[in-house]
Coordinates of N, CA and C in Angstrom, one line a residue:
M4 N 78.7 -80.4 -119.5 CA 77.8 -79.4 -120.0 C 76.7 -80.1 -120.8
I5 N 75.5 -79.7 -120.5 CA 74.4 -80.3 -121.3 C 74.1 -79.3 -122.5
K6 N 74.1 -79.9 -123.7 CA 73.8 -79.0 -124.8 C 72.3 -79.0 -125.2
S7 N 71.6 -80.1 -125.0 CA 70.2 -80.2 -125.2 C 69.5 -81.1 -124.2
L8 N 68.2 -80.8 -124.0 CA 67.5 -81.6 -123.0 C 66.1 -81.8 -123.6
S9 N 65.6 -83.1 -123.5 CA 64.2 -83.4 -123.8 C 63.6 -84.0 -122.6
I10 N 62.4 -83.5 -122.3 CA 61.6 -84.0 -121.2 C 60.2 -84.3 -121.6
I11 N 59.7 -85.5 -121.2 CA 58.3 -85.9 -121.5 C 57.6 -85.9 -120.1
L12 N 56.5 -85.1 -120.1 CA 55.7 -85.0 -118.9 C 54.3 -85.4 -119.2
P13 N 53.8 -86.5 -118.5 CA 52.4 -86.9 -118.6 C 51.6 -85.9 -117.8
V14 N 50.5 -85.5 -118.3 CA 49.6 -84.5 -117.7 C 48.2 -85.0 -117.6
Y15 N 47.7 -85.1 -116.5 CA 46.3 -85.5 -116.3 C 45.8 -84.7 -115.0
N16 N 45.0 -83.7 -115.3 CA 44.4 -82.9 -114.2 C 45.5 -82.4 -113.3
E17 N 46.5 -81.7 -113.9 CA 47.6 -81.2 -113.1 C 47.7 -79.7 -113.1
I18 N 46.6 -79.0 -113.3 CA 46.6 -77.6 -113.4 C 47.2 -76.9 -112.2
S19 N 47.0 -77.5 -111.0 CA 47.6 -76.8 -109.8 C 49.1 -76.9 -109.7
R20 N 49.7 -77.9 -110.3 CA 51.2 -78.0 -110.3 C 51.9 -77.7 -111.6
L21 N 51.1 -77.6 -112.7 CA 51.7 -77.5 -114.0 C 52.6 -76.2 -114.1
H22 N 52.1 -75.1 -113.7 CA 52.9 -73.8 -113.8 C 54.2 -73.9 -113.1
L23 N 54.2 -74.4 -111.9 CA 55.4 -74.5 -111.1 C 56.4 -75.5 -111.8
G24 N 55.9 -76.6 -112.2 CA 56.8 -77.6 -112.9 C 57.5 -77.0 -114.1
L25 N 56.7 -76.4 -115.0 CA 57.3 -75.8 -116.2 C 58.2 -74.7 -115.9
N26 N 57.9 -73.9 -114.9 CA 58.9 -72.8 -114.6 C 60.2 -73.4 -114.0
E27 N 60.1 -74.4 -113.3 CA 61.3 -75.1 -112.7 C 62.2 -75.6 -113.9
I28 N 61.6 -76.1 -114.9 CA 62.3 -76.6 -116.1 C 63.0 -75.4 -116.7
K29 N 62.3 -74.3 -116.9 CA 62.9 -73.1 -117.5 C 64.1 -72.6 -116.6
K30 N 63.9 -72.6 -115.3 CA 65.0 -72.1 -114.4 C 66.2 -73.0 -114.5
F31 N 66.0 -74.3 -114.6 CA 67.1 -75.3 -114.7 C 67.8 -75.1 -116.0
A32 N 67.1 -74.9 -117.1 CA 67.7 -74.7 -118.4 C 68.6 -73.4 -118.4
K33 N 68.0 -72.4 -117.8 CA 68.7 -71.1 -117.8 C 70.0 -71.2 -116.9
K34 N 69.8 -71.8 -115.8 CA 71.0 -71.9 -114.8 C 72.1 -72.8 -115.4
N35 N 71.8 -73.8 -116.1 CA 72.8 -74.7 -116.7 C 73.1 -74.4 -118.1
I36 N 72.7 -73.3 -118.6 CA 73.0 -72.8 -120.0 C 72.7 -73.8 -121.0
I37 N 71.5 -74.4 -121.0 CA 71.1 -75.4 -122.0 C 70.5 -74.6 -123.2
K38 N 71.1 -74.8 -124.3 CA 70.7 -74.1 -125.5 C 69.3 -74.6 -126.1
S39 N 69.1 -75.9 -126.0 CA 67.9 -76.4 -126.7 C 67.2 -77.3 -125.6
V40 N 65.9 -76.9 -125.4 CA 65.1 -77.6 -124.5 C 63.8 -78.0 -125.2
E41 N 63.5 -79.3 -125.2 CA 62.2 -79.8 -125.7 C 61.4 -80.3 -124.6
I42 N 60.2 -79.8 -124.5 CA 59.3 -80.3 -123.5 C 58.1 -80.9 -124.2
I43 N 57.9 -82.2 -124.0 CA 56.7 -82.9 -124.6 C 55.7 -83.1 -123.5
L44 N 54.6 -82.5 -123.6 CA 53.5 -82.6 -122.7 C 52.4 -83.5 -123.2
V45 N 52.1 -84.6 -122.6 CA 51.1 -85.6 -123.0 C 49.9 -85.4 -122.1
D46 N 48.8 -84.8 -122.7 CA 47.6 -84.6 -121.9 C 46.6 -85.6 -122.3
D47 N 46.2 -86.4 -121.3 CA 45.3 -87.6 -121.6 C 43.9 -87.3 -121.2
G48 N 43.4 -86.1 -121.7 CA 42.0 -85.8 -121.5 C 41.7 -85.1 -120.2
S49 N 42.6 -84.3 -119.8 CA 42.3 -83.5 -118.5 C 41.0 -82.8 -118.6
K50 N 40.3 -82.7 -117.4 CA 39.1 -82.0 -117.3 C 39.2 -80.7 -116.5
D51 N 40.4 -80.4 -116.0 CA 40.5 -79.3 -115.1 C 41.1 -78.0 -115.8
G52 N 41.3 -78.0 -117.0 CA 41.9 -76.8 -117.7 C 43.4 -76.9 -117.9
S53 N 44.0 -78.1 -117.7 CA 45.4 -78.2 -117.9 C 45.8 -77.9 -119.3
L54 N 45.1 -78.3 -120.3 CA 45.4 -78.0 -121.7 C 45.4 -76.5 -121.9
R55 N 44.5 -75.7 -121.4 CA 44.4 -74.3 -121.5 C 45.7 -73.7 -120.9
K56 N 46.1 -74.2 -119.7 CA 47.3 -73.7 -119.0 C 48.5 -74.0 -119.8
I57 N 48.6 -75.1 -120.5 CA 49.7 -75.5 -121.3 C 49.8 -74.5 -122.5
N58 N 48.7 -74.2 -123.1 CA 48.7 -73.3 -124.2 C 49.1 -71.9 -123.8
E59 N 48.6 -71.4 -122.6 CA 49.0 -70.1 -122.1 C 50.6 -70.1 -121.9
F60 N 51.1 -71.1 -121.3 CA 52.6 -71.2 -121.1 C 53.3 -71.1 -122.4
I61 N 52.9 -71.8 -123.4 CA 53.5 -71.8 -124.7 C 53.5 -70.4 -125.3
S62 N 52.3 -69.7 -125.3 CA 52.2 -68.4 -125.8 C 53.1 -67.4 -125.1
K63 N 53.2 -67.5 -123.8 CA 54.0 -66.6 -123.0 C 55.5 -66.9 -123.3
Y64 N 55.8 -68.1 -123.4 CA 57.2 -68.5 -123.6 C 57.7 -68.0 -125.0
K65 N 56.8 -68.1 -126.0 CA 57.2 -67.7 -127.3 C 57.4 -66.1 -127.3
K66 N 56.6 -65.4 -126.6 CA 56.7 -63.9 -126.5 C 58.0 -63.6 -125.9
N67 N 58.4 -64.3 -124.8 CA 59.7 -64.0 -124.1 C 60.9 -64.4 -124.9
K68 N 60.8 -65.3 -125.9 CA 61.9 -65.7 -126.7 C 62.3 -64.7 -127.7
K69 N 61.4 -63.8 -128.1 CA 61.6 -62.8 -129.2 C 62.5 -61.7 -128.7

């Protein structure tokens, strides 16, 4: 049983795949009953709106946690 999980994801112009990847991590954590999940996203100057998408995901995730 996994109690906690930390994942580091490099992000550079990944807007088309970012949402799917983050949702897959959420599904994996829920399926495996992982209590603590830390996702570290490293954006190295994306020009495609990846940072905006990351911030939207964070906002949405925080609302769902309440």
